XYZ file of C-alpha atoms in Angstrom:
673
model
C 103.645 144.486 103.550
C 107.456 144.440 103.518
C 109.264 145.340 100.342
C 111.575 142.376 100.660
C 110.589 138.819 101.516
C 113.177 136.415 102.817
C 112.884 132.736 102.072
C 115.208 130.835 104.352
C 115.226 127.079 104.108
C 116.984 124.594 106.349
C 115.874 120.998 106.370
C 117.016 118.326 108.788
C 118.051 115.390 106.648
C 119.576 111.966 107.101
C 122.909 111.639 105.353
C 123.582 107.973 104.670
C 122.721 105.092 102.424
C 123.814 106.814 99.254
C 124.486 103.415 97.801
C 120.745 102.761 97.997
C 119.962 105.979 96.188
C 120.319 106.143 92.425
C 124.017 105.873 91.479
C 124.152 109.477 90.291
C 123.592 110.732 93.838
C 126.539 110.957 96.214
C 128.373 107.955 94.855
C 130.739 106.233 97.222
C 129.070 107.286 100.486
C 129.031 104.171 102.673
C 125.774 102.789 104.017
C 125.691 103.123 107.776
C 123.350 101.387 110.180
C 123.660 104.220 112.669
C 122.217 107.035 110.598
C 124.291 110.183 110.680
C 122.276 113.364 111.059
C 123.240 116.346 108.958
C 121.787 119.842 108.705
C 122.119 122.072 105.662
C 121.315 125.787 105.433
C 120.229 127.372 102.168
C 118.673 130.727 101.460
C 116.779 132.438 98.672
C 115.927 136.143 98.599
C 112.880 137.322 96.670
C 111.644 140.839 96.000
C 107.847 140.673 95.525
C 105.457 143.544 95.147
C 104.640 145.552 98.265
C 101.282 143.823 98.763
C 102.453 140.278 98.037
C 102.511 137.708 100.862
C 105.608 135.744 101.701
C 105.003 132.278 100.285
C 107.329 129.595 101.576
C 105.876 126.719 99.569
C 105.310 125.694 95.986
C 102.185 123.771 95.042
C 103.579 122.002 92.012
C 107.014 120.505 91.410
C 109.449 122.039 88.988
C 109.254 119.974 85.789
C 112.152 117.547 85.407
C 114.319 117.581 82.290
C 112.665 116.223 79.097
C 114.600 112.950 79.228
C 113.382 112.338 82.797
C 109.805 113.144 81.768
C 110.022 110.559 78.978
C 111.471 107.987 81.352
C 108.720 108.639 83.898
C 105.977 108.466 81.270
C 107.290 105.166 79.995
C 107.519 103.643 83.458
C 104.073 104.847 84.568
C 102.342 103.640 81.414
C 103.869 100.201 81.611
C 104.477 99.157 85.224
C 106.653 96.077 85.584
C 104.908 92.763 86.052
C 105.936 90.592 88.986
C 108.812 88.297 88.243
C 108.029 84.749 87.231
C 110.193 81.669 86.703
C 109.917 82.106 82.970
C 110.772 85.808 82.803
C 113.285 86.479 85.565
C 116.827 87.286 84.461
C 118.259 87.649 87.964
C 121.180 85.483 89.026
C 119.199 84.709 92.182
C 116.412 82.118 92.361
C 113.981 82.206 89.418
C 111.102 83.133 91.743
C 112.917 86.239 93.028
C 111.298 89.673 92.506
C 112.286 92.113 89.784
C 115.912 92.205 88.725
C 117.752 94.735 90.847
C 121.123 96.406 90.703
C 123.477 93.851 92.204
C 125.699 96.500 93.777
C 122.807 98.229 95.510
C 121.400 94.929 96.719
C 124.798 93.811 98.000
C 125.257 97.099 99.852
C 121.850 96.751 101.456
C 122.419 93.149 102.518
C 125.879 93.950 103.862
C 124.245 96.307 106.343
C 120.838 94.774 106.994
C 121.234 91.139 105.976
C 121.174 89.938 109.565
C 117.699 91.389 110.149
C 116.157 91.462 106.680
C 114.114 88.597 105.231
C 113.787 86.507 108.397
C 117.016 84.466 108.162
C 115.842 82.034 110.867
C 112.536 81.317 109.117
C 113.576 81.414 105.453
C 116.756 79.405 105.704
C 118.507 78.121 102.606
C 116.322 75.761 100.621
C 116.965 73.462 97.715
C 115.886 75.084 94.478
C 112.904 73.672 92.646
C 115.199 72.642 89.843
C 117.732 70.097 91.033
C 120.353 71.524 88.691
C 120.274 74.954 90.389
C 122.112 76.054 93.490
C 120.397 76.501 96.808
C 118.667 79.774 97.431
C 119.496 82.146 100.277
C 117.046 83.191 102.965
C 116.731 86.531 101.145
C 115.757 85.119 97.779
C 113.564 82.519 99.466
C 111.677 85.225 101.356
C 111.320 87.491 98.337
C 110.091 84.592 96.221
C 107.563 83.836 98.962
C 106.340 87.448 98.933
C 106.070 87.396 95.160
C 104.012 84.204 95.207
C 101.758 85.354 98.040
C 101.211 89.000 97.007
C 102.357 89.265 93.393
C 99.070 88.333 91.700
C 97.349 91.259 93.412
C 100.170 93.812 93.459
C 100.756 93.412 89.707
C 104.130 95.101 89.960
C 103.070 97.851 92.377
C 105.057 98.783 95.473
C 102.909 98.764 98.596
C 104.113 101.181 101.284
C 100.911 101.794 103.236
C 101.154 99.111 105.920
C 100.264 101.561 108.688
C 96.854 101.909 107.056
C 96.348 98.201 106.369
C 98.479 95.101 106.223
C 98.226 92.844 103.171
C 96.755 89.359 103.385
C 98.552 86.457 101.745
C 97.224 83.932 99.272
C 97.896 81.162 101.765
C 95.925 82.980 104.413
C 92.886 83.436 102.165
C 93.124 79.867 100.864
C 93.077 78.597 104.446
C 90.078 80.770 105.326
C 88.184 79.637 102.223
C 88.971 75.986 102.889
C 87.801 76.344 106.475
C 84.508 77.914 105.426
C 83.964 75.297 102.712
C 84.498 72.348 105.012
C 83.217 73.602 108.386
C 79.682 74.586 109.327
C 79.632 77.603 111.634
C 76.377 78.818 113.192
C 75.240 81.604 115.497
C 77.077 80.863 118.770
C 74.053 81.703 120.945
C 72.808 78.123 120.855
C 73.804 74.557 121.712
C 73.663 73.064 118.230
C 76.810 71.525 116.806
C 77.324 74.465 114.434
C 76.801 76.958 117.274
C 79.167 75.038 119.535
C 81.764 75.009 116.774
C 81.527 78.797 116.479
C 81.776 79.236 120.244
C 84.882 77.076 120.307
C 86.449 79.114 117.495
C 85.685 82.357 119.329
C 87.199 81.089 122.563
C 90.264 79.770 120.748
C 90.709 83.216 119.182
C 90.519 84.899 122.588
C 93.234 82.581 123.893
C 95.444 83.203 120.855
C 95.130 86.969 121.208
C 96.118 86.844 124.872
C 99.103 84.647 124.016
C 100.105 87.075 121.240
C 100.074 89.913 123.775
C 101.761 87.972 126.584
C 98.666 88.325 128.769
C 97.174 85.928 131.295
C 93.525 84.932 131.097
C 93.458 85.211 134.888
C 93.998 88.945 134.592
C 92.683 89.974 131.164
C 89.621 89.477 128.977
C 89.279 89.919 125.222
C 86.157 91.807 124.146
C 85.534 91.537 120.410
C 84.534 94.738 118.615
C 84.291 95.905 115.026
C 87.615 97.778 115.054
C 90.148 99.604 117.174
C 87.955 102.704 116.893
C 84.943 100.744 118.095
C 87.006 99.548 121.065
C 87.882 103.151 121.927
C 84.235 104.153 121.646
C 83.311 101.338 124.036
C 85.770 102.669 126.628
C 84.463 106.222 126.145
C 80.842 105.126 126.603
C 81.370 102.921 129.645
C 84.081 104.712 131.640
C 82.647 106.113 134.903
C 83.168 109.792 134.116
C 82.437 112.244 136.928
C 82.489 116.059 137.240
C 85.680 115.771 139.291
C 87.247 113.292 136.859
C 89.691 113.937 134.060
C 90.597 112.577 130.638
C 94.266 113.205 129.959
C 95.701 112.292 126.590
C 98.986 112.568 124.721
C 98.945 115.176 121.948
C 100.130 112.585 119.410
C 96.989 110.442 119.644
C 94.893 109.300 116.689
C 91.596 111.091 116.047
C 89.739 108.056 117.373
C 91.312 108.638 120.793
C 90.698 112.381 120.632
C 86.998 111.606 120.243
C 86.912 110.349 123.828
C 87.355 113.897 125.133
C 83.908 114.985 123.920
C 82.267 112.077 125.725
C 84.218 112.867 128.906
C 83.229 116.524 128.761
C 79.592 115.652 128.130
C 79.638 113.781 131.454
C 81.196 116.735 133.265
C 84.821 115.550 133.321
C 87.767 117.701 132.308
C 89.871 116.906 129.228
C 93.355 118.158 128.475
C 96.238 117.324 126.174
C 99.787 116.746 127.404
C 103.146 116.196 125.732
C 105.923 113.726 126.488
C 107.745 116.046 128.871
C 104.531 116.640 130.794
C 103.914 112.918 131.184
C 107.452 112.141 132.305
C 107.296 114.911 134.889
C 103.843 113.848 136.060
C 104.693 110.175 136.480
C 108.105 110.741 138.051
C 106.878 113.002 140.846
C 105.895 110.877 143.845
C 104.075 113.872 145.321
C 102.101 114.621 142.193
C 98.404 115.284 142.560
C 95.749 114.034 140.247
C 95.222 117.465 138.697
C 97.453 118.548 135.837
C 98.436 121.180 135.091
C 97.945 122.796 138.524
C 95.194 125.382 138.688
C 97.058 127.474 141.224
C 98.489 126.821 144.656
C 99.213 123.548 146.441
C 96.306 121.155 146.609
C 95.512 119.488 149.876
C 94.563 115.905 149.031
C 93.411 115.285 152.595
C 90.842 118.037 152.209
C 89.444 116.657 148.989
C 85.784 115.819 149.051
C 84.617 112.241 149.076
C 83.389 112.727 145.521
C 86.792 113.900 144.353
C 88.573 111.091 146.177
C 86.395 108.434 144.551
C 86.477 109.798 140.978
C 88.385 107.819 138.387
C 90.500 109.386 135.648
C 91.727 108.073 132.313
C 95.077 108.608 130.581
C 95.363 107.519 126.925
C 98.319 107.320 124.584
C 99.496 105.323 121.551
C 102.234 102.731 121.843
C 103.335 104.035 118.453
C 101.812 107.045 116.758
C 100.753 106.559 113.167
C 102.082 109.807 111.668
C 105.855 109.366 111.840
C 106.121 106.232 113.973
C 107.238 107.850 117.239
C 107.057 105.261 120.019
C 106.096 105.955 123.611
C 107.088 103.961 126.712
C 104.819 101.130 127.794
C 106.374 101.650 131.229
C 104.056 104.650 131.564
C 101.092 102.297 131.655
C 102.902 99.849 133.917
C 103.701 102.601 136.420
C 100.083 103.709 136.638
C 98.849 100.141 137.144
C 101.536 99.426 139.755
C 100.601 102.517 141.778
C 97.432 100.825 143.019
C 99.451 98.591 145.284
C 100.485 101.634 147.332
C 97.943 103.114 149.777
C 96.713 106.587 148.783
C 99.170 106.840 145.923
C 98.249 109.902 143.807
C 98.135 107.742 140.654
C 95.904 105.067 142.172
C 92.727 106.667 140.823
C 94.077 106.715 137.277
C 93.348 104.130 134.598
C 95.426 103.868 131.428
C 94.541 103.059 127.827
C 97.129 102.094 125.204
C 96.175 102.348 121.534
C 98.191 99.475 120.049
C 96.699 99.445 116.544
C 100.006 100.558 115.022
C 102.376 99.196 117.664
C 101.239 95.563 117.634
C 101.673 95.239 113.870
C 105.468 95.403 114.042
C 106.581 95.197 117.671
C 106.244 92.654 120.493
C 103.775 93.547 123.251
C 103.805 91.842 126.629
C 101.034 92.810 129.032
C 102.529 90.690 131.788
C 105.743 92.727 131.778
C 104.079 96.095 131.054
C 100.407 95.902 132.076
C 97.701 98.330 131.007
C 94.021 98.678 131.883
C 92.881 98.863 128.260
C 94.596 97.946 125.004
C 92.950 98.280 121.592
C 93.581 96.424 118.319
C 92.345 96.102 114.737
C 93.311 92.801 113.178
C 93.465 93.955 109.568
C 96.330 96.197 110.714
C 98.198 93.041 111.749
C 97.599 90.683 108.817
C 95.175 92.239 106.332
C 92.123 90.010 106.756
C 89.527 89.797 108.059
C 88.349 93.391 108.250
C 85.581 94.421 110.611
C 87.067 92.646 113.632
C 88.827 94.434 116.483
C 89.373 93.819 120.159
C 89.460 95.595 123.480
C 91.763 93.818 125.906
C 90.787 94.854 129.416
C 91.966 94.029 132.913
C 89.185 92.185 134.710
C 89.473 94.355 137.807
C 89.113 97.487 135.686
C 86.185 96.068 133.724
C 84.185 95.818 136.947
C 84.445 99.622 137.264
C 82.826 100.283 133.888
C 79.205 101.354 133.671
C 77.099 99.863 130.908
C 73.962 101.634 129.747
C 72.904 100.225 126.379
C 72.676 96.458 126.176
C 71.756 94.109 123.375
C 71.150 90.451 122.700
C 74.013 88.276 123.787
C 75.042 90.617 126.608
C 72.178 89.706 128.944
C 71.367 86.500 130.765
C 67.791 87.669 131.368
C 65.660 90.578 130.166
C 62.104 91.641 130.783
C 59.912 93.420 128.276
C 58.714 96.027 130.784
C 55.079 94.881 130.872
C 54.988 96.262 134.405
C 57.528 97.516 136.935
C 58.538 94.042 138.037
C 59.163 93.022 134.430
C 61.280 96.091 133.608
C 64.719 94.584 134.167
C 67.834 93.146 132.664
C 70.547 90.894 134.061
C 73.926 91.222 132.372
C 76.021 88.123 131.856
C 78.650 87.574 134.514
C 81.583 87.054 132.197
C 83.271 90.338 131.245
C 83.658 89.678 127.528
C 80.062 88.554 127.053
C 78.740 91.450 129.142
C 80.185 93.975 126.694
C 79.620 92.138 123.392
C 76.186 93.345 122.342
C 74.525 91.254 119.672
C 76.202 88.434 117.809
C 79.941 88.732 117.388
C 81.463 88.390 113.918
C 81.986 84.681 114.400
C 83.115 83.954 110.847
C 85.646 86.768 110.939
C 86.828 85.725 114.388
C 87.218 82.131 113.221
C 89.500 83.432 110.447
C 91.896 85.149 112.871
C 93.868 81.976 113.486
C 94.988 81.942 109.866
C 96.282 85.496 110.204
C 98.249 84.631 113.313
C 99.626 81.598 111.487
C 100.898 83.939 108.759
C 102.781 85.962 111.366
C 104.248 82.831 112.916
C 105.416 81.746 109.447
C 107.976 84.564 109.478
C 108.974 84.187 113.117
C 106.480 86.305 115.060
C 106.561 89.870 116.435
C 110.254 90.033 117.381
C 111.392 88.896 113.933
C 108.875 91.210 112.261
C 110.247 94.130 114.266
C 113.802 93.470 113.083
C 112.781 93.024 109.448
C 110.460 96.032 109.266
C 112.935 98.308 111.052
C 115.676 97.291 108.611
C 113.553 98.097 105.556
C 112.314 101.395 107.016
C 115.822 102.430 108.060
C 117.125 101.785 104.561
C 114.263 103.776 103.026
C 114.711 106.676 105.423
C 118.449 106.814 104.801
C 118.164 106.579 101.017
C 115.553 109.342 100.782
C 117.625 111.530 103.101
C 120.665 111.105 100.872
C 118.968 112.514 97.754
C 120.298 115.913 96.676
C 119.425 118.364 93.950
C 122.189 119.463 91.601
C 122.744 122.527 93.795
C 123.377 120.281 96.801
C 120.085 120.959 98.566
C 118.026 118.064 99.948
C 115.159 116.603 97.934
C 113.093 115.643 100.974
C 112.423 116.873 104.498
C 112.075 113.977 106.940
C 109.885 114.051 110.039
C 109.858 111.990 113.189
C 112.340 110.852 115.842
C 115.992 110.712 114.851
C 116.801 107.825 117.186
C 115.636 104.246 117.641
C 112.376 105.267 119.324
C 110.400 104.995 116.115
C 108.486 102.374 114.221
C 108.785 101.406 110.544
C 107.370 104.658 109.163
C 109.089 107.205 106.911
C 107.271 110.532 106.816
C 108.481 113.269 104.506
C 107.731 116.178 102.229
C 109.380 116.683 98.860
C 111.348 119.897 98.409
C 112.146 121.780 95.250
C 115.672 122.888 94.390
C 114.803 126.243 95.984
C 113.817 124.519 99.218
C 110.077 125.131 98.835
C 107.686 122.336 99.785
C 105.906 120.452 97.026
C 102.247 119.664 97.645
C 101.957 116.320 99.402
C 98.719 115.759 97.519
C 100.531 116.122 94.206
C 103.243 113.725 95.351
C 100.686 111.125 96.440
C 98.882 111.436 93.111
C 102.095 111.085 91.104
C 103.173 108.107 93.187
C 99.832 106.420 92.613
C 100.210 106.809 88.861
C 103.655 105.245 89.183
C 102.231 102.224 90.981
C 103.435 103.193 94.459
C 101.005 103.035 97.366
C 101.667 105.748 99.985
C 99.453 107.984 102.087
C 99.374 111.770 102.386
C 97.882 114.272 104.782
C 97.896 114.507 108.571
C 97.232 110.736 108.851
C 94.284 111.292 111.248
C 96.824 112.467 113.826
C 96.633 116.269 114.038
C 98.782 116.523 117.155
C 101.766 114.689 115.710
C 101.332 116.124 112.212
C 100.810 119.786 113.010
C 103.622 119.846 115.548
C 106.008 118.278 113.044
C 104.912 120.549 110.193
C 104.899 123.712 112.283
C 101.178 124.452 111.864
C 100.159 126.842 114.688
C 96.856 126.342 116.546
C 95.503 129.639 115.193
C 95.870 128.353 111.636
C 93.999 125.171 112.506
C 91.191 127.217 114.010
C 90.848 129.346 110.882
C 91.003 126.271 108.693
C 87.798 124.970 110.286
C 85.943 127.633 108.269
C 87.715 126.895 104.968
C 85.251 125.890 102.242
C 88.020 123.936 100.494
C 88.512 121.628 103.467
C 88.190 118.000 102.309
C 90.182 116.021 104.869
C 91.826 112.601 104.597
C 94.811 114.053 102.770
C 92.679 115.501 99.969
C 93.185 119.162 100.691
C 93.996 121.876 101.098
C 97.708 121.237 100.771
C 98.795 124.408 102.571
C 97.429 126.716 105.212
C 98.122 130.430 105.468
C 98.966 132.065 108.764
C 100.634 135.167 110.125
C 104.336 134.936 110.742
C 103.779 136.249 114.252
C 101.609 133.200 114.993
C 104.719 131.072 114.833
C 106.289 132.760 117.843
C 103.321 131.838 120.012
C 104.203 128.163 119.852
C 105.949 126.582 122.874
C 109.731 126.782 122.751
C 110.163 123.028 122.525
C 108.252 123.067 119.234
C 110.382 125.703 117.512
C 112.487 122.997 115.921
C 109.449 122.001 113.890
C 109.203 125.511 112.482
C 112.919 125.523 111.822
C 112.670 122.414 109.673
C 109.984 124.032 107.539
C 110.974 127.684 107.442
C 114.633 127.456 106.844
C 116.782 127.805 109.913
C 118.689 125.239 111.858
C 117.792 127.138 114.998
C 115.150 129.806 115.545
C 115.108 132.223 118.459
C 112.092 134.491 118.887
C 112.374 137.487 121.156
C 110.373 140.649 121.731
C 111.977 144.060 121.413
C 110.760 147.616 120.950
C 107.277 146.909 122.189
C 105.315 144.790 119.741
C 108.172 144.035 117.390
C 109.247 140.427 117.050
C 112.587 139.432 115.571
C 113.193 136.019 114.046
C 116.922 135.332 114.061
C 118.061 132.734 111.574
C 121.100 130.967 112.957
C 123.485 129.064 110.730
C 124.422 125.462 111.396
C 127.540 126.406 113.333
C 125.448 128.514 115.716
C 126.665 131.917 114.481
C 124.338 134.417 112.890
C 124.883 134.279 109.132
C 123.710 137.608 107.788
C 124.454 136.616 104.205
C 122.524 133.343 104.280
C 119.792 134.121 106.772
C 119.548 137.690 107.940
C 117.092 138.530 110.693
C 113.875 140.138 109.583
C 111.272 142.168 111.386
C 107.608 141.315 111.927
C 105.808 144.275 113.427
C 102.327 145.810 113.392
C 100.620 145.860 110.011
C 103.791 144.512 108.400
C 103.200 141.093 109.882
C 103.580 138.959 106.716
C 101.533 135.942 105.727
C 103.253 132.618 105.252
C 102.083 129.238 104.043
C 102.913 126.004 105.787
C 102.260 122.452 104.574
C 99.086 120.992 106.041
C 100.253 117.438 105.476
C 103.063 115.207 104.339
C 103.717 111.888 102.618
C 103.825 108.725 104.720
C 105.533 105.565 103.556
C 105.095 102.698 105.997
C 106.509 99.201 105.757
C 105.316 95.908 107.169
C 106.218 92.325 107.697
C 106.222 91.479 103.980
C 107.907 94.636 102.679
C 110.978 94.090 100.512
C 114.127 95.867 99.428
C 112.505 96.331 96.028
C 109.818 98.501 97.643
C 112.562 100.784 98.943
C 114.131 101.173 95.516
C 110.796 101.848 93.827
C 109.999 104.829 96.033
C 113.542 106.210 96.113
C 113.914 105.962 92.336
C 110.473 107.540 91.860
C 111.314 110.550 94.020
C 114.681 110.877 92.313
C 113.327 110.693 88.758
C 110.319 112.911 89.397
C 111.592 115.648 91.687
C 115.386 115.821 91.738
C 116.664 118.610 89.478
């Protein structure tokens, strides 16, 4: 092992919104809507023993000063109760949430007030007490959130909307009232209770199509148990063939990745692609169905009849759930539109859009940007009911699916197989009924209308998008503005730096030396402080491992780790050889740079097997003092540790400015030194 280990840390951070951060941090920096990107370079040099590995992470945070520890202990042992008319001391409406710093609130509203708190829906109202002044849309909205969620939150800050939305009191009251006053029965009958259930199910189908801007002439809604169940249904019924292919974006959720095993079991190929691959594939009018090419130019005219008739599936998320990166719905629209052109190379492709994350905070219009399949889970949209999802499918595409298993409700006629003539089944003609085996969750489906009503209460998808983006942008900017006393950033932020992202803030906490703090420890500390966040790879290994710089070889070795728990529970770090990092594609080197300490990394081979890693300073010149190049060669190839996960804070349609302050102040008080 080398006698000197170099720890070089550069983290891409967002420099803005200092007024949202605690006042002691970068006072006077103006809040900017257009987030300014800054890069800082810091370096530490250690001199471990000859046989010690290079460790670029720290598993536990450096303890804060005693006064901060006392402050944290006091706040965690006695979380604040939600504000009430009798206890609030704010100058705003008595129902407003916890009293906040007026200057920080004013700075936030000056930047985001036009999008935050649904100004068009929560317009100024007369206060409950005639003697008081009218409330603003902001205080009206926050009072609404406190009334609807406060009894359950009990002062906590909920920042896990990507995992599940929260249901409102009004929503549950409406569901309970409906169930108390209406008799619903199994819809597979003609009784009044059965008819009532059938009508509720059909009304829900119509509302879902309207929500997605889809026509019932072109699309059907198939009810499932969840988004994952919808994906499984596509995997099981797609007409896979040995000459077919399943192509999927790297940043897909695990539930989409599971389709590849089904495709391969039926003889089809399966391969992952990145954004650049997809753009190149879809933009080339002469592209063939195979990707990447296996060598030489393919002659489509010489393809066998079997190859020409095979169908292929491309799947991607509208918004990935790790860091909120969004992907163009025009991809799906282009594939669907290709079928109108004779012998177009994309005509044999079908496209699936996972909209579980996207639909919760962005408008979707299947008329403007059609897709063959779109999947949803309704608890992701409005919290309740759980156990109800949907597969929205184009009718023309549904006729291409092959159904093997069938259950009650999906068949118009079935024989028991008493002899050969009796061994039969006749599927129902209607697409949705043909694929809904058994009895649908009619009580849960009947409750969907109350969830959609909750979304309409705030103005619908477009208004939710503006509100959620404003809250997430403020959170991202405030966390990015935090600095240790030595000027180094407190967090490393992941995800797109532009507007192509959803309301997700993904980060890792950094020590004053630039080393990563265990995301598991951060999640645990946040939980004790009454803050709900998620940690790990978020069931999205492609997006997570690319962002964190985890090489494929490390993932492969991790499969044999006895400490592997999954779901963000450990391990927090994975060990790999430094030389493994240079095997990653060039377009992913930026991910390694963010974690290993250089604003730019250039790997090049020299002297045979030697590999140099040049650390380049922010201005592009080699800074030998801050980040000298170091040699990885032969048996001196050092071991390094990389984070195996991160912390995800996600906001939703009822997130508030107070949620932003809770997380920012927690990170500041717990980890800034």
